[in-house]
Tab-separated table of C-alpha atoms and ligand atoms in Angstrom:
chain	number	residue	atom	x	y	z
A	1	MET	CA	-35.347	-10.004	38.988
A	2	THR	CA	-38.577	-11.709	38.062
A	3	SER	CA	-38.626	-13.496	34.745
A	4	LYS	CA	-41.336	-13.563	32.147
A	5	LEU	CA	-43.250	-16.812	32.312
A	6	ILE	CA	-43.370	-18.990	29.282
A	7	PHE	CA	-46.612	-20.924	28.772
A	8	GLY	CA	-46.376	-23.746	26.162
A	9	TYR	CA	-49.212	-25.474	24.591
A	10	TRP	CA	-50.677	-26.716	21.293
A	11	ASN	CA	-52.652	-24.375	19.108
A	12	GLY	CA	-55.866	-25.536	20.743
A	13	ARG	CA	-58.084	-25.134	23.845
A	14	GLY	CA	-57.727	-28.587	25.335
A	15	ARG	CA	-56.009	-28.442	28.824
A	16	GLY	CA	-54.531	-25.109	27.962
A	17	GLN	CA	-57.374	-22.594	27.652
A	18	GLN	CA	-58.171	-22.450	31.340
A	19	ILE	CA	-54.510	-21.648	31.861
A	20	ARG	CA	-54.512	-18.865	29.266
A	21	PHE	CA	-57.611	-17.302	31.074
A	22	LEU	CA	-55.858	-17.614	34.365
A	23	LEU	CA	-52.627	-16.045	33.189
A	24	GLU	CA	-54.732	-13.080	31.806
A	25	TYR	CA	-56.805	-12.889	34.982
A	26	VAL	CA	-53.780	-12.669	37.333
A	27	GLU	CA	-52.187	-10.213	34.933
A	28	ALA	CA	-49.087	-12.442	34.618
A	29	ASP	CA	-46.082	-11.221	32.726
A	30	TYR	CA	-46.014	-14.171	30.220
A	31	GLU	CA	-45.522	-15.092	26.668
A	32	GLU	CA	-46.982	-18.161	24.893
A	33	LYS	CA	-45.015	-20.677	22.962
A	34	THR	CA	-47.627	-22.270	20.628
A	35	TYR	CA	-46.950	-25.670	19.034
A	36	ILE	CA	-48.779	-26.416	15.860
A	37	PHE	CA	-50.354	-29.820	15.763
A	38	SER	CA	-49.646	-30.763	12.174
A	39	GLU	CA	-46.788	-31.954	10.052
A	40	PRO	CA	-44.105	-30.895	10.010
A	41	GLU	CA	-44.516	-28.089	12.604
A	42	GLN	CA	-45.239	-30.490	15.434
A	43	ASP	CA	-41.560	-31.556	15.288
A	44	GLU	CA	-40.919	-28.340	17.182
A	45	TRP	CA	-42.538	-30.261	20.214
A	46	PHE	CA	-41.960	-33.864	19.526
A	47	LYS	CA	-38.436	-33.725	18.149
A	48	LYS	CA	-37.082	-30.702	19.907
A	49	ASP	CA	-38.580	-29.395	23.098
A	50	LYS	CA	-40.012	-32.639	24.293
A	51	LYS	CA	-36.445	-34.057	24.279
A	52	ALA	CA	-35.025	-31.084	26.006
A	53	LEU	CA	-37.472	-30.358	28.768
A	54	LYS	CA	-36.905	-32.540	31.781
A	55	PRO	CA	-37.954	-34.356	33.895
A	56	PHE	CA	-41.624	-34.736	32.816
A	57	PRO	CA	-41.947	-33.299	29.259
A	58	ASN	CA	-45.510	-32.588	28.503
A	59	LEU	CA	-48.011	-29.921	27.354
A	60	PRO	CA	-49.254	-27.669	28.906
A	61	TYR	CA	-46.139	-26.376	30.695
A	62	ILE	CA	-44.908	-23.279	32.229
A	63	ILE	CA	-41.222	-22.134	32.275
A	64	ASP	CA	-40.234	-19.647	34.963
A	65	GLY	CA	-36.495	-18.792	34.525
A	66	ASP	CA	-34.641	-22.121	34.963
A	67	PHE	CA	-37.666	-23.946	36.302
A	68	TYR	CA	-39.802	-26.040	34.013
A	69	LEU	CA	-43.097	-27.460	35.235
A	70	SER	CA	-45.719	-29.668	33.555
A	71	GLU	CA	-49.066	-31.298	34.641
A	72	HIS	CA	-51.870	-28.840	34.057
A	73	ASP	CA	-53.434	-28.792	37.581
A	74	VAL	CA	-50.046	-28.097	39.056
A	75	VAL	CA	-49.198	-25.500	36.565
A	76	ILE	CA	-52.422	-23.710	37.512
A	77	LYS	CA	-51.477	-23.766	41.166
A	78	TYR	CA	-47.914	-22.567	40.387
A	79	ILE	CA	-49.268	-19.520	38.543
A	80	VAL	CA	-51.704	-18.635	41.349
A	81	LYS	CA	-49.016	-18.954	44.004
A	82	LYS	CA	-46.667	-16.854	41.988
A	83	HIS	CA	-49.183	-14.008	42.279
A	84	PRO	CA	-49.888	-13.536	45.969
A	85	LYS	CA	-52.710	-11.030	45.313
A	86	TYR	CA	-54.705	-13.914	43.779
A	87	HIS	CA	-54.050	-16.692	46.409
A	88	GLU	CA	-57.727	-16.808	47.092
A	89	LEU	CA	-58.158	-18.475	43.642
A	90	ILE	CA	-57.004	-21.640	45.313
A	91	GLY	CA	-58.934	-21.050	48.521
A	92	ILE	CA	-55.962	-19.694	50.522
A	93	GLY	CA	-56.929	-16.987	52.973
A	94	LYS	CA	-60.549	-18.060	53.086
A	95	GLY	CA	-62.305	-20.757	55.083
A	96	PRO	CA	-60.040	-23.256	56.949
A	97	ASN	CA	-60.893	-26.080	54.498
A	98	ASP	CA	-61.500	-23.994	51.289
A	99	GLU	CA	-58.154	-25.020	49.769
A	100	PHE	CA	-59.254	-28.679	49.933
A	101	ILE	CA	-62.746	-27.914	48.791
A	102	VAL	CA	-61.314	-26.230	45.687
A	103	ASP	CA	-59.085	-29.208	45.040
A	104	GLN	CA	-62.130	-31.523	45.382
A	105	LEU	CA	-64.131	-29.350	42.954
A	106	VAL	CA	-61.237	-29.540	40.463
A	107	SER	CA	-61.176	-33.424	40.781
A	108	VAL	CA	-64.968	-33.700	40.291
A	109	ILE	CA	-64.728	-31.320	37.176
A	110	ASN	CA	-61.889	-33.356	35.736
A	111	ASP	CA	-64.073	-36.469	35.890
A	112	ILE	CA	-66.869	-34.763	33.939
A	113	ARG	CA	-64.324	-33.431	31.517
A	114	ALA	CA	-63.036	-36.902	30.840
A	115	THR	CA	-66.536	-38.069	29.728
A	116	ILE	CA	-66.966	-35.045	27.491
A	117	LYS	CA	-63.561	-35.384	25.930
A	118	ASP	CA	-64.114	-39.090	25.057
A	119	LEU	CA	-67.395	-38.095	23.484
A	120	CYS	CA	-65.630	-35.555	21.190
A	121	PHE	CA	-63.402	-38.350	19.932
A	122	ASN	CA	-66.282	-40.763	19.301
A	123	PRO	CA	-66.968	-41.141	15.614
A	124	LYS	CA	-70.527	-41.585	16.495
A	125	VAL	CA	-70.793	-38.419	18.558
A	126	GLN	CA	-73.901	-37.044	16.912
A	127	GLU	CA	-75.694	-40.344	17.446
A	128	VAL	CA	-74.719	-40.915	21.042
A	129	LYS	CA	-74.224	-37.470	22.473
A	130	LYS	CA	-77.615	-36.980	24.203
A	131	GLU	CA	-77.203	-40.252	26.108
A	132	VAL	CA	-73.537	-39.669	26.959
A	133	LEU	CA	-74.092	-36.050	28.094
A	134	ALA	CA	-76.998	-37.161	30.265
A	135	THR	CA	-74.448	-39.445	32.180
A	136	THR	CA	-72.860	-36.238	33.429
A	137	HIS	CA	-76.017	-34.834	34.996
A	138	THR	CA	-75.705	-36.344	38.417
A	139	LYS	CA	-72.267	-34.736	38.962
A	140	PHE	CA	-73.478	-31.427	37.316
A	141	ASN	CA	-76.461	-31.440	39.665
A	142	GLN	CA	-74.152	-31.947	42.605
A	143	LEU	CA	-72.240	-28.938	41.472
A	144	ILE	CA	-75.461	-26.989	41.111
A	145	GLU	CA	-76.457	-28.000	44.629
A	146	PHE	CA	-73.030	-26.962	45.902
A	147	LYS	CA	-73.027	-23.646	44.178
A	148	LYS	CA	-76.478	-22.616	45.529
A	149	THR	CA	-77.118	-18.997	44.538
A	150	ASN	CA	-73.480	-17.991	44.464
A	151	THR	CA	-72.184	-16.185	41.406
A	152	PHE	CA	-69.317	-18.682	41.255
A	153	LEU	CA	-68.971	-22.169	42.746
A	154	LEU	CA	-67.734	-20.781	46.047
A	155	PRO	CA	-68.734	-17.368	47.124
A	156	TYR	CA	-65.738	-16.059	45.320
A	157	LEU	CA	-63.916	-16.872	42.102
A	158	THR	CA	-61.562	-19.930	42.254
A	159	ILE	CA	-59.609	-21.985	39.695
A	160	ALA	CA	-62.390	-24.575	39.800
A	161	ASP	CA	-64.537	-21.907	37.964
A	162	PHE	CA	-61.850	-21.632	35.246
A	163	LYS	CA	-62.121	-25.383	34.712
A	164	LEU	CA	-65.792	-25.686	34.848
A	165	ILE	CA	-66.343	-22.880	32.346
A	166	GLU	CA	-64.468	-24.847	29.614
A	167	VAL	CA	-66.405	-28.008	30.315
A	168	LEU	CA	-69.723	-26.280	30.228
A	169	LEU	CA	-68.771	-24.562	26.925
A	170	TYR	CA	-67.930	-27.908	25.273
A	171	TYR	CA	-71.386	-29.317	26.645
A	172	LYS	CA	-73.267	-26.270	25.135
A	173	ALA	CA	-71.332	-26.592	21.898
A	174	LEU	CA	-72.302	-30.321	21.578
A	175	ASP	CA	-75.922	-29.885	22.481
A	176	ALA	CA	-77.157	-26.425	23.377
A	177	ASP	CA	-80.850	-27.594	23.629
A	178	GLN	CA	-80.061	-30.387	26.116
A	179	PHE	CA	-77.895	-27.858	28.025
A	180	ASP	CA	-80.726	-25.341	28.346
A	181	ALA	CA	-83.158	-28.055	29.425
A	182	ASN	CA	-80.919	-29.467	32.169
A	183	LEU	CA	-78.200	-27.030	33.027
A	184	ASN	CA	-79.848	-23.676	32.396
A	185	VAL	CA	-78.783	-22.406	35.680
A	186	PHE	CA	-75.198	-22.333	34.399
A	187	ASN	CA	-75.939	-19.872	31.606
A	188	PRO	CA	-75.713	-16.720	33.728
A	189	TYR	CA	-72.616	-18.195	35.307
A	190	ILE	CA	-70.795	-18.664	32.016
A	191	TYR	CA	-71.886	-15.229	31.023
A	192	HIS	CA	-70.674	-13.698	34.154
A	193	PHE	CA	-67.183	-15.365	33.939
A	194	HIS	CA	-66.767	-14.093	30.350
A	195	SER	CA	-67.935	-10.617	31.448
A	196	LEU	CA	-65.092	-10.298	34.051
A	197	PRO	CA	-63.210	-7.350	32.844
A	198	ARG	CA	-59.780	-9.073	32.306
A	199	ILE	CA	-61.500	-11.994	30.537
A	200	SER	CA	-63.566	-9.878	28.168
A	201	GLU	CA	-60.594	-7.658	27.467
A	202	TYR	CA	-58.295	-10.722	26.677
A	203	LEU	CA	-61.028	-11.942	24.164
A	204	LYS	CA	-60.486	-8.705	22.287
A	205	THR	CA	-56.718	-9.004	22.038
A	206	ASP	CA	-54.662	-10.811	19.521
A	207	ARG	CA	-53.289	-12.952	22.332
A	208	TYR	CA	-56.668	-14.736	22.206
A	209	LYS	CA	-56.889	-17.332	19.387
A	210	SER	CA	-59.897	-18.948	18.130
A	211	ASN	CA	-58.959	-22.637	18.612
A	212	THR	CA	-60.621	-26.032	18.372
A	213	VAL	CA	-61.495	-27.860	21.542
A	214	PHE	CA	-59.660	-31.126	21.921
A	215	PHE	CA	-56.452	-32.765	20.661
A	216	PRO	CA	-55.339	-34.219	18.347
A	217	ILE	CA	-57.668	-32.397	16.018
A	218	GLN	CA	-56.990	-34.937	13.264
A	219	LYS	CA	-58.701	-37.688	15.404
A	220	SER	CA	-61.330	-35.561	16.953
A	221	SER	CA	-64.924	-36.010	15.817
A	222	PHE	CA	-66.258	-32.719	17.065
A	223	THR	CA	-64.336	-29.419	17.440
A	224	GLY	CA	-66.772	-26.966	18.875
A	225	TYR	CA	-65.036	-24.299	16.926
A	226	GLU	CA	-67.879	-22.531	15.302
A	227	PHE	CA	-70.058	-22.546	18.571
A	228	ILE	CA	-67.296	-20.878	20.546
A	229	GLU	CA	-66.478	-18.316	17.855
A	230	GLU	CA	-70.167	-17.366	17.821
A	231	PHE	CA	-70.451	-17.450	21.651
A	232	ASN	CA	-67.536	-15.113	22.075
A	233	LYS	CA	-69.070	-12.444	19.746
A	234	GLN	CA	-71.254	-11.205	22.588
A	235	PHE	CA	-68.180	-10.135	24.571
A	236	VAL	CA	-66.050	-8.457	21.932
B	301	LIG	N1	-51.298	-35.443	32.914
B	301	LIG	C1	-51.077	-34.326	31.946
B	301	LIG	C2	-51.596	-34.741	30.595
B	301	LIG	C3	-51.204	-33.839	29.525
B	301	LIG	C4	-51.432	-34.206	28.119
B	301	LIG	O1	-52.125	-35.307	27.924
B	301	LIG	N2	-51.035	-33.381	27.145
B	301	LIG	C5	-51.517	-33.583	25.823
B	301	LIG	C6	-52.320	-32.346	25.263
B	301	LIG	S1	-53.703	-32.070	26.443
B	301	LIG	C7	-50.268	-33.575	24.998
B	301	LIG	O2	-50.335	-33.567	23.724
B	301	LIG	N3	-49.054	-33.716	25.484
B	301	LIG	C8	-47.885	-33.801	24.736
B	301	LIG	C9	-47.228	-35.094	24.707
B	301	LIG	O3	-47.824	-36.113	25.049
B	301	LIG	O4	-46.082	-35.127	24.167
B	301	LIG	C10	-51.653	-33.045	32.479
B	301	LIG	O5	-52.571	-33.112	33.362
B	301	LIG	O6	-51.194	-32.060	32.030
């Protein structure tokens, strides 16, 4: 008997949104356990589930029957491996080194994400954003050079695309003009991803929630909420 996966995360995008898109893309049988990041609702995580889920309690997580797994990049791999039809999302069944190339892309994207995340928590975000975002251009340009004219980073969709899409959206939300001036080549890429039938259909369901970008929202200086709400309207 296969069990329904349980995906646990805060009521935000953060490290969770790419996993939500992935669960939808692989047509996983899942339900989401959403934790609310405010008092007293957050006790459900901090005082209850965080104490019960072992050995490494964290969000996001996936529960599959008796098996509990945290660490978002591993959760992503677990979901893909669980759905054999979608193994190519992690480069399996493709070129001999593609699996490692996908991991490499994931690591590069995580580095860019860390810069953008820190920026969203900087109380001076509006003053410093142009300069800080510009420090990501070297790595973004490497990704552009890598992608060449492919629709996705590799000639087929991988988990690296799910991760990059989130980072690009946050950049656009922070400074759309600077994005268009430097990363315009990614505009059709973002559009194409959101136009994938299972992604655009998900955006129309009540499983999709308009959420803010980073956590904890109370400390965040920039949420990106309005931008993403507006952006999604073209797909629903
Ligand atoms: N290394 C972990 C980091 C996870 C993490 O920092 N989770 C944040 C939200 S993105 C959180 O609030 N975790 C719950 C906690 O710290 O109790 C991963 O990659 O998944």
